[in-house]
Short mmCIF file of the N, C-alpha and C atoms (twelve columns), coordinates in Angstrom:
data_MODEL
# 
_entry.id   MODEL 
# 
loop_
_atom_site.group_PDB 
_atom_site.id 
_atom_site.type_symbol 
_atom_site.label_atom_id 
_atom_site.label_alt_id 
_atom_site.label_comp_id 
_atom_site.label_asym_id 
_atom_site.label_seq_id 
_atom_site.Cartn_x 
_atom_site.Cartn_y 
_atom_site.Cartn_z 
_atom_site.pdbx_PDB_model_num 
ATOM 1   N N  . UNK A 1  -6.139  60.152 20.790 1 
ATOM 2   C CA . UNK A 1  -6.908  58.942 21.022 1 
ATOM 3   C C  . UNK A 1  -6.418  57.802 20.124 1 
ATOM 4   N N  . UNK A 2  -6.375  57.858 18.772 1 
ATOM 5   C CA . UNK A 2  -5.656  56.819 17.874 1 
ATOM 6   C C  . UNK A 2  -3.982  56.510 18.551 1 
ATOM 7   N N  . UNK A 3  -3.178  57.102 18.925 1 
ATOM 8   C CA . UNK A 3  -2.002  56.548 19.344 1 
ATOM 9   C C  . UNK A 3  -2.541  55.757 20.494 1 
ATOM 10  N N  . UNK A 4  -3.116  55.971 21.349 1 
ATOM 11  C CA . UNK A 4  -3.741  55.065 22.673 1 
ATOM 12  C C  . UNK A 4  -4.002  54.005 22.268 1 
ATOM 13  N N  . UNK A 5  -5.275  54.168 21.233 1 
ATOM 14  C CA . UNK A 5  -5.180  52.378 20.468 1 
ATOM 15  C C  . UNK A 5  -4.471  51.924 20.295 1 
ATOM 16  N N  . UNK A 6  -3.483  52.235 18.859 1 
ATOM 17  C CA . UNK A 6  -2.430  51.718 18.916 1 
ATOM 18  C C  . UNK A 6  -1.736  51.198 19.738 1 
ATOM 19  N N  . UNK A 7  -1.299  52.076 21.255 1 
ATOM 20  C CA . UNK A 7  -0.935  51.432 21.804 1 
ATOM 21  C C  . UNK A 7  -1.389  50.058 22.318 1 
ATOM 22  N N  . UNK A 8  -2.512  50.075 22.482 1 
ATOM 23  C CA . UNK A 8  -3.012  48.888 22.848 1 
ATOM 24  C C  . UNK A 8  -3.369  48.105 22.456 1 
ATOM 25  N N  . UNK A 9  -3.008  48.106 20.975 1 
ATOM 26  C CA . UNK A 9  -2.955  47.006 19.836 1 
ATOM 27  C C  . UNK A 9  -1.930  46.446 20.203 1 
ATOM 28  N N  . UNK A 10 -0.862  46.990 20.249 1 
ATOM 29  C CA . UNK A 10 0.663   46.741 20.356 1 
ATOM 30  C C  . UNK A 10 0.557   45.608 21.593 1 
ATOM 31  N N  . UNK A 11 0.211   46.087 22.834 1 
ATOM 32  C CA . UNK A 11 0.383   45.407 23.863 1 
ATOM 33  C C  . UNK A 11 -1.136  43.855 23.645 1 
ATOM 34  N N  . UNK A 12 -2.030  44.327 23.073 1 
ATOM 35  C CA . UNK A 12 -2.764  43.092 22.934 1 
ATOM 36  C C  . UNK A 12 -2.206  41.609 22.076 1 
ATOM 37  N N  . UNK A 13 -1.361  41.628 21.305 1 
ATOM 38  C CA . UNK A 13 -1.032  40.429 20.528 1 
ATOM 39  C C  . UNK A 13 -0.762  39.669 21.403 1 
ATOM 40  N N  . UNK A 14 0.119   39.414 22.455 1 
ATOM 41  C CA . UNK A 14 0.041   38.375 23.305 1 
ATOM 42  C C  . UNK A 14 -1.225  37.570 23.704 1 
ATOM 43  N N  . UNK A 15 -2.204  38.392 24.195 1 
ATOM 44  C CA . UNK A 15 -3.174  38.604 24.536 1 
ATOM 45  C C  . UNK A 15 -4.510  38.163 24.108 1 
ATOM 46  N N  . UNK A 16 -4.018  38.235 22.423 1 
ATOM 47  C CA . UNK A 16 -5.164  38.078 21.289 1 
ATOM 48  C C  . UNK A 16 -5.017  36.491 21.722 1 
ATOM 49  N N  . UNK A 17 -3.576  35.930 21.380 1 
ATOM 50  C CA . UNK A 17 -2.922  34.632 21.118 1 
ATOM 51  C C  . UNK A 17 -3.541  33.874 22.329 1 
ATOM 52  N N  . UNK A 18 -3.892  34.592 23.782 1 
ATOM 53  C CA . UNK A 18 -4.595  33.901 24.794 1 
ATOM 54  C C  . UNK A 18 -5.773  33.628 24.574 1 
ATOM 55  N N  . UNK A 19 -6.338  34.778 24.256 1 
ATOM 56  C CA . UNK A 19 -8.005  34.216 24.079 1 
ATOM 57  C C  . UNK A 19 -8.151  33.334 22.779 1 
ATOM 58  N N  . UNK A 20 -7.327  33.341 22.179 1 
ATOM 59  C CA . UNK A 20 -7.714  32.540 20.748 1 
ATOM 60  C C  . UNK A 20 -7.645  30.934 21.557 1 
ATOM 61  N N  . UNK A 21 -6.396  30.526 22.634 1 
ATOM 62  C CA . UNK A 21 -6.357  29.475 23.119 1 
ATOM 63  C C  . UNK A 21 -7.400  29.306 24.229 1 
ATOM 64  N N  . UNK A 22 -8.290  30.130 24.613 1 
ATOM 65  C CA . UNK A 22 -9.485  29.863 25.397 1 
ATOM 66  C C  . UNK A 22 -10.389 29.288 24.932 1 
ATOM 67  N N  . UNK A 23 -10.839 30.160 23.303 1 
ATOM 68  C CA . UNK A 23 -12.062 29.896 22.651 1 
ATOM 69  C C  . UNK A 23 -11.735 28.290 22.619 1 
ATOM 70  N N  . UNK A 24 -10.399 27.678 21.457 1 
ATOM 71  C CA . UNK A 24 -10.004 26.536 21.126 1 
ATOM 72  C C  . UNK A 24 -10.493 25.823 22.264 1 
ATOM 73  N N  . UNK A 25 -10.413 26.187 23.335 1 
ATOM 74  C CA . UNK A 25 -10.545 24.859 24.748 1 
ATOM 75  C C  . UNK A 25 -12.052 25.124 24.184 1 
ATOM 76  N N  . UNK A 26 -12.412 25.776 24.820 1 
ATOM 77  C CA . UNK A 26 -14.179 25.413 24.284 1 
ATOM 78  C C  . UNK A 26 -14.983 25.315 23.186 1 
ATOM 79  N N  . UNK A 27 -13.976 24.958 22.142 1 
ATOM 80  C CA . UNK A 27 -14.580 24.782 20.771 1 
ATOM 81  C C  . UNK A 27 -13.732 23.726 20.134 1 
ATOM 82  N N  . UNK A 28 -13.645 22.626 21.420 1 
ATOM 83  C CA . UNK A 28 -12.907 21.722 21.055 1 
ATOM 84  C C  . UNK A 28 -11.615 21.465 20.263 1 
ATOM 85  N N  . UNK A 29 -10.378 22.346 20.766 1 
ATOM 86  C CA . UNK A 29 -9.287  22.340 20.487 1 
ATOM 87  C C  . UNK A 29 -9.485  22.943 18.717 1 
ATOM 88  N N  . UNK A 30 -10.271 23.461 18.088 1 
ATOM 89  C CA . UNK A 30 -10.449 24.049 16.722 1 
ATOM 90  C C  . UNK A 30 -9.109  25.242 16.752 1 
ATOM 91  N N  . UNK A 31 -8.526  25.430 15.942 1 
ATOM 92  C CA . UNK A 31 -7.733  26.211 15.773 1 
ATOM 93  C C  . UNK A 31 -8.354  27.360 15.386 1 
ATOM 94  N N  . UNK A 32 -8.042  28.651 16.555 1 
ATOM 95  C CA . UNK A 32 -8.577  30.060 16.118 1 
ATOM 96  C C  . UNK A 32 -7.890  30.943 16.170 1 
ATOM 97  N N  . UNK A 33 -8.056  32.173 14.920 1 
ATOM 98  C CA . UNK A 33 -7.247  32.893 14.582 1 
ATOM 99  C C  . UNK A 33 -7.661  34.130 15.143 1 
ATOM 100 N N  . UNK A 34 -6.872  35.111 15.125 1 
ATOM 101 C CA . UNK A 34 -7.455  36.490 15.718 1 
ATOM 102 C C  . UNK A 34 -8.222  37.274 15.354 1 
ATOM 103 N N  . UNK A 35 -8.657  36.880 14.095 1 
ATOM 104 C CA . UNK A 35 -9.935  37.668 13.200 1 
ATOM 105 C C  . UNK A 35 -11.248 36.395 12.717 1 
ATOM 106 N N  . UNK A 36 -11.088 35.436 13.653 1 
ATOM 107 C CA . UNK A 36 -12.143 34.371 13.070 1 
ATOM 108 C C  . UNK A 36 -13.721 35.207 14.307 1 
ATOM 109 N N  . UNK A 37 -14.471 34.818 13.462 1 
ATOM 110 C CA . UNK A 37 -15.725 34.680 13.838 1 
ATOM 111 C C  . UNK A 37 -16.287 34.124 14.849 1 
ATOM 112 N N  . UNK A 38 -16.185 34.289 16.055 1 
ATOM 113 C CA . UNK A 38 -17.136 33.216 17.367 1 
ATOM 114 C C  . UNK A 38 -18.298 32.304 15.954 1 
ATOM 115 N N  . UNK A 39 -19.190 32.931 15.764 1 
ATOM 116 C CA . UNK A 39 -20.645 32.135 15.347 1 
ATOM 117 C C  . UNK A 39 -19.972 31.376 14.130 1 
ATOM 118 N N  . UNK A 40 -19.253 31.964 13.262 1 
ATOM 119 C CA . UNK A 40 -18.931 31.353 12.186 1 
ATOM 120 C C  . UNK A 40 -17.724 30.151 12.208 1 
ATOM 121 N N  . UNK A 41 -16.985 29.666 13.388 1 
ATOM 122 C CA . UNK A 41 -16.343 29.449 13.688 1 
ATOM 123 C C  . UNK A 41 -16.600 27.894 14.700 1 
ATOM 124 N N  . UNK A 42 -18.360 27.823 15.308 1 
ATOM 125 C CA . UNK A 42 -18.994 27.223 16.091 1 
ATOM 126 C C  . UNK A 42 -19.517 27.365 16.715 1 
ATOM 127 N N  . UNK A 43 -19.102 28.590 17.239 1 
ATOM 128 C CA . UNK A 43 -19.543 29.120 18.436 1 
ATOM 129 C C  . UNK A 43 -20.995 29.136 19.026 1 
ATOM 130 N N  . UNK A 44 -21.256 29.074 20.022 1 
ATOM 131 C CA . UNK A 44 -23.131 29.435 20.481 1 
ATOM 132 C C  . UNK A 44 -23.059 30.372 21.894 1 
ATOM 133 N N  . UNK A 45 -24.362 30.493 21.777 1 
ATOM 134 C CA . UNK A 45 -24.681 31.503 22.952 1 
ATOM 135 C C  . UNK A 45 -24.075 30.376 24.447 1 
ATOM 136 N N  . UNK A 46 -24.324 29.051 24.482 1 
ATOM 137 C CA . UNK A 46 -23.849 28.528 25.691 1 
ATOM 138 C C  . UNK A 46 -22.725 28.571 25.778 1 
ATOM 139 N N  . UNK A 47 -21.828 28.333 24.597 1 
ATOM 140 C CA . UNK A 47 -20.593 28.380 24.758 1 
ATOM 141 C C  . UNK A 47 -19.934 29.734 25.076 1 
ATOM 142 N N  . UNK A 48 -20.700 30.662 24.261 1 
ATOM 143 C CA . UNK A 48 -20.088 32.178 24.425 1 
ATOM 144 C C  . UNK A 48 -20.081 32.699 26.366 1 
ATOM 145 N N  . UNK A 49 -21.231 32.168 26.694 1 
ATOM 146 C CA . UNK A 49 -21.261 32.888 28.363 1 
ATOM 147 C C  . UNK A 49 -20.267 32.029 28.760 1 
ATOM 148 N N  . UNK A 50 -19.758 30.923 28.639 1 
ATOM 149 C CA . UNK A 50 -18.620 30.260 29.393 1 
ATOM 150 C C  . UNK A 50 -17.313 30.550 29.251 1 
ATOM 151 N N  . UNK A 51 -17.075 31.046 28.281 1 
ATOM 152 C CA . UNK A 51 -16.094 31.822 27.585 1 
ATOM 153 C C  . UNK A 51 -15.836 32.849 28.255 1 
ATOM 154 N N  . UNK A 52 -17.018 34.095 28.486 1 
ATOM 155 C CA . UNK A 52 -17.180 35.112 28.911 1 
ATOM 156 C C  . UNK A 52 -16.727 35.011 30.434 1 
ATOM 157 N N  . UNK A 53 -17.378 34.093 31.282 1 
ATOM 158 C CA . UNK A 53 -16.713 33.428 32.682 1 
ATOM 159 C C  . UNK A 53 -15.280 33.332 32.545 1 
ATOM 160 N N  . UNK A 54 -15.080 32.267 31.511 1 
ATOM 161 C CA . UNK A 54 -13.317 32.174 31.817 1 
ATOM 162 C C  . UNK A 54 -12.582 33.500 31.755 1 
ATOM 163 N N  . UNK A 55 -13.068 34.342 30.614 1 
ATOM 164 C CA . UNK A 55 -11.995 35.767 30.528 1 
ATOM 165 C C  . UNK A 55 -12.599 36.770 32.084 1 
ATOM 166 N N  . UNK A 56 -13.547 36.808 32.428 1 
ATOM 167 C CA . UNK A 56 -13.973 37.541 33.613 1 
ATOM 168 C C  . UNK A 56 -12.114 36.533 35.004 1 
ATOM 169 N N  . UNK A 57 -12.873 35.682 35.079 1 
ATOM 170 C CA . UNK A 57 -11.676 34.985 35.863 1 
ATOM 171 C C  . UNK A 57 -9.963  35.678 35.690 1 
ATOM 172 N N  . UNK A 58 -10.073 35.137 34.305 1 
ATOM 173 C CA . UNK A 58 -8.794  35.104 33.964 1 
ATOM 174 C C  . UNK A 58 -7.974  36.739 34.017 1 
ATOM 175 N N  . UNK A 59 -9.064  37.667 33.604 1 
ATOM 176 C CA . UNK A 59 -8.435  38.775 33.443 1 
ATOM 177 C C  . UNK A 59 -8.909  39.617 34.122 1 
ATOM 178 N N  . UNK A 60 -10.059 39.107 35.156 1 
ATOM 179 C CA . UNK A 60 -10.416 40.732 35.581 1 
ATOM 180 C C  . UNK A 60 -11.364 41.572 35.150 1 
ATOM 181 N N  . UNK A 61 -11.922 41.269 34.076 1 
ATOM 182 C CA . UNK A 61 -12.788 42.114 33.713 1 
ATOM 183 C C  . UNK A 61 -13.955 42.269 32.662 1 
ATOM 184 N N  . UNK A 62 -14.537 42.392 33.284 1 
ATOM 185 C CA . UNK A 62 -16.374 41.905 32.660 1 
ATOM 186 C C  . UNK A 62 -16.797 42.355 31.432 1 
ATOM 187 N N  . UNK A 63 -16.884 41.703 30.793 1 
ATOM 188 C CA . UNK A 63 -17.520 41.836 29.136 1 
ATOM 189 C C  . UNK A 63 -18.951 41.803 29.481 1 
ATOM 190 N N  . UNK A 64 -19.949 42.461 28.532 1 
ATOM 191 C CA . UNK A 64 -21.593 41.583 28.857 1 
ATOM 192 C C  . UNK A 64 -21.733 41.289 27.624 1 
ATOM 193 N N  . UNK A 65 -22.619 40.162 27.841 1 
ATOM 194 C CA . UNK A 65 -23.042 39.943 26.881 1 
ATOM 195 C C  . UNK A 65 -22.637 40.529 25.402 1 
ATOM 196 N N  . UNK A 66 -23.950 41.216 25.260 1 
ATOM 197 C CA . UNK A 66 -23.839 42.509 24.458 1 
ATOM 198 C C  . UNK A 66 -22.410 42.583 23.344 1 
ATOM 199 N N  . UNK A 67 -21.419 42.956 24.396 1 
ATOM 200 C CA . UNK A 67 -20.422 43.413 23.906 1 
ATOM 201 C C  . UNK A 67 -19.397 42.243 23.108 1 
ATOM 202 N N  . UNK A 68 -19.567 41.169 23.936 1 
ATOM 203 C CA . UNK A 68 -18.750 39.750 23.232 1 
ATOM 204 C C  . UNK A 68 -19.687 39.343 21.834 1 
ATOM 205 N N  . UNK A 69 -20.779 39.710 21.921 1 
ATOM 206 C CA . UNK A 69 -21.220 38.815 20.468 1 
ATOM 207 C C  . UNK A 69 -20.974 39.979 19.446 1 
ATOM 208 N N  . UNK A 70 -20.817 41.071 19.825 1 
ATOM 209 C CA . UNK A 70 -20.699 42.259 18.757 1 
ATOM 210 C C  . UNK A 70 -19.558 42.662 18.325 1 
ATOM 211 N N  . UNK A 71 -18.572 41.728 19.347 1 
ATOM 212 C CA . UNK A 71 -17.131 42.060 18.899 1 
ATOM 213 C C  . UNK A 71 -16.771 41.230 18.195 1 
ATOM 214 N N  . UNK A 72 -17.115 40.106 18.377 1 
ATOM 215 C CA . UNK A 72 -16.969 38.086 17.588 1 
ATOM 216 C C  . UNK A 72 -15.678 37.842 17.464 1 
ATOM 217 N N  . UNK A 73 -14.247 38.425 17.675 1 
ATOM 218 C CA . UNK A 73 -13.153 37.783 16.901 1 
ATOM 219 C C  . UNK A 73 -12.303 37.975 18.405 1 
ATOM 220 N N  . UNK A 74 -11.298 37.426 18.494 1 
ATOM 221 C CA . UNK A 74 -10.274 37.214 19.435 1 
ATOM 222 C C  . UNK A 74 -9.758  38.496 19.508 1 
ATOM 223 N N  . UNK A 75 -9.247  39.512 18.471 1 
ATOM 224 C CA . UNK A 75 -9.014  40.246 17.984 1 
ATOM 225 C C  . UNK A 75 -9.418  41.848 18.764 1 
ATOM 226 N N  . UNK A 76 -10.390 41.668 18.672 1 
ATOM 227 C CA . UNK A 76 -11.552 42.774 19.425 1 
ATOM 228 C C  . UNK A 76 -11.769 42.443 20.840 1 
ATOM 229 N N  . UNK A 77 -11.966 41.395 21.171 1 
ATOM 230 C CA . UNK A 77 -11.961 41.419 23.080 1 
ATOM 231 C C  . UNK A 77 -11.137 41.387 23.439 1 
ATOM 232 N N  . UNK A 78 -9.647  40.869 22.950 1 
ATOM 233 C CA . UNK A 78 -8.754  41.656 23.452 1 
ATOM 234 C C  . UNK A 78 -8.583  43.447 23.862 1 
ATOM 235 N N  . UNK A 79 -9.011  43.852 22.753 1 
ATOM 236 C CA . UNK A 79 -9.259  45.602 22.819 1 
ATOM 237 C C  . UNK A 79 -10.118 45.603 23.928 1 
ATOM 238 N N  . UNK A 80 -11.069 45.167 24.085 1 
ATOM 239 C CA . UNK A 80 -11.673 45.043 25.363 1 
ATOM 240 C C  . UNK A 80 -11.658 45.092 26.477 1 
ATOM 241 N N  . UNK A 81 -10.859 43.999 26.642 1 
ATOM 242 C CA . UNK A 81 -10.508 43.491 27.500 1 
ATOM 243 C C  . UNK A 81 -8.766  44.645 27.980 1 
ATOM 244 N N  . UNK A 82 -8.318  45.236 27.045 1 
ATOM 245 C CA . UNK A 82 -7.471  45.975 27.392 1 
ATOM 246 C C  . UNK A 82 -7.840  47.229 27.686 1 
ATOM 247 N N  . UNK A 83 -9.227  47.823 27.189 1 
ATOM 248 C CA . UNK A 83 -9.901  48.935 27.462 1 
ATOM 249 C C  . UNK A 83 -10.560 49.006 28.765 1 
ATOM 250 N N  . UNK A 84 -11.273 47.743 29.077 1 
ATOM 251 C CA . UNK A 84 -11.462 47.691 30.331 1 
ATOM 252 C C  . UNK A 84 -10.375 47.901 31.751 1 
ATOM 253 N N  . UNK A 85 -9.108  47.409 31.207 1 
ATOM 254 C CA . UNK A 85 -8.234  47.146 32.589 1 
ATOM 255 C C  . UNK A 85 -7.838  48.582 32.503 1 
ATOM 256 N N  . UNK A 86 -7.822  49.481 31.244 1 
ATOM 257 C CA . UNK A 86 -6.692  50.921 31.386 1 
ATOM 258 C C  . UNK A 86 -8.497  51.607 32.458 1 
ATOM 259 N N  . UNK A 87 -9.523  51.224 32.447 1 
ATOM 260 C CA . UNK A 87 -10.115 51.856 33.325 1 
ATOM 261 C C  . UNK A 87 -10.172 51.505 34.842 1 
ATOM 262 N N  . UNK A 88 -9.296  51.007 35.188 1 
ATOM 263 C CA . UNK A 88 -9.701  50.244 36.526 1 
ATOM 264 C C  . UNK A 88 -8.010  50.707 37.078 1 
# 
């Protein structure tokens, strides 16, 4: 199970680098890093569900709620977001 992550650490950095340029669009071009904080960073619950829309669009695959505010960093929904697609 740990090499699987890994792997999909490996393949997320591109990935991270996308959503970090999503959040930025909706947090007014702010520069975000792959371990920054949604809330600490600006972030809000309105902004977070729009966010959540764009990556549903963009990638395919549904975060809830739940899971985006508990992950908070670019970093982690990528894993997500890569955990989700190896199930589909």
């Amino acid at each position: 199970m740990e090499s699987s992550l890994k792997a999909i650490h490996q393949q997320s950095v591109p990935l991270v680098r996308e959503i970090a340029g999503i959040w930025a669009e909706f947090l007014d071009g702010r520069e975000v890093e792959a371990g920054d904080s949604f809330f600490e960073i600006g972030g809000n619950s309105l902004i977070g569900i729009r966010i959540l829309d764009r990556l549903s669009e963009t990638y395919g695959v549904r975060l809830s709620v739940r899971d985006f505010y508990l992950a908070q960093t670019p970093a982690r929904i990528a894993e997500l977001i890569e955990l989700g697609r190896a199930r589909t």
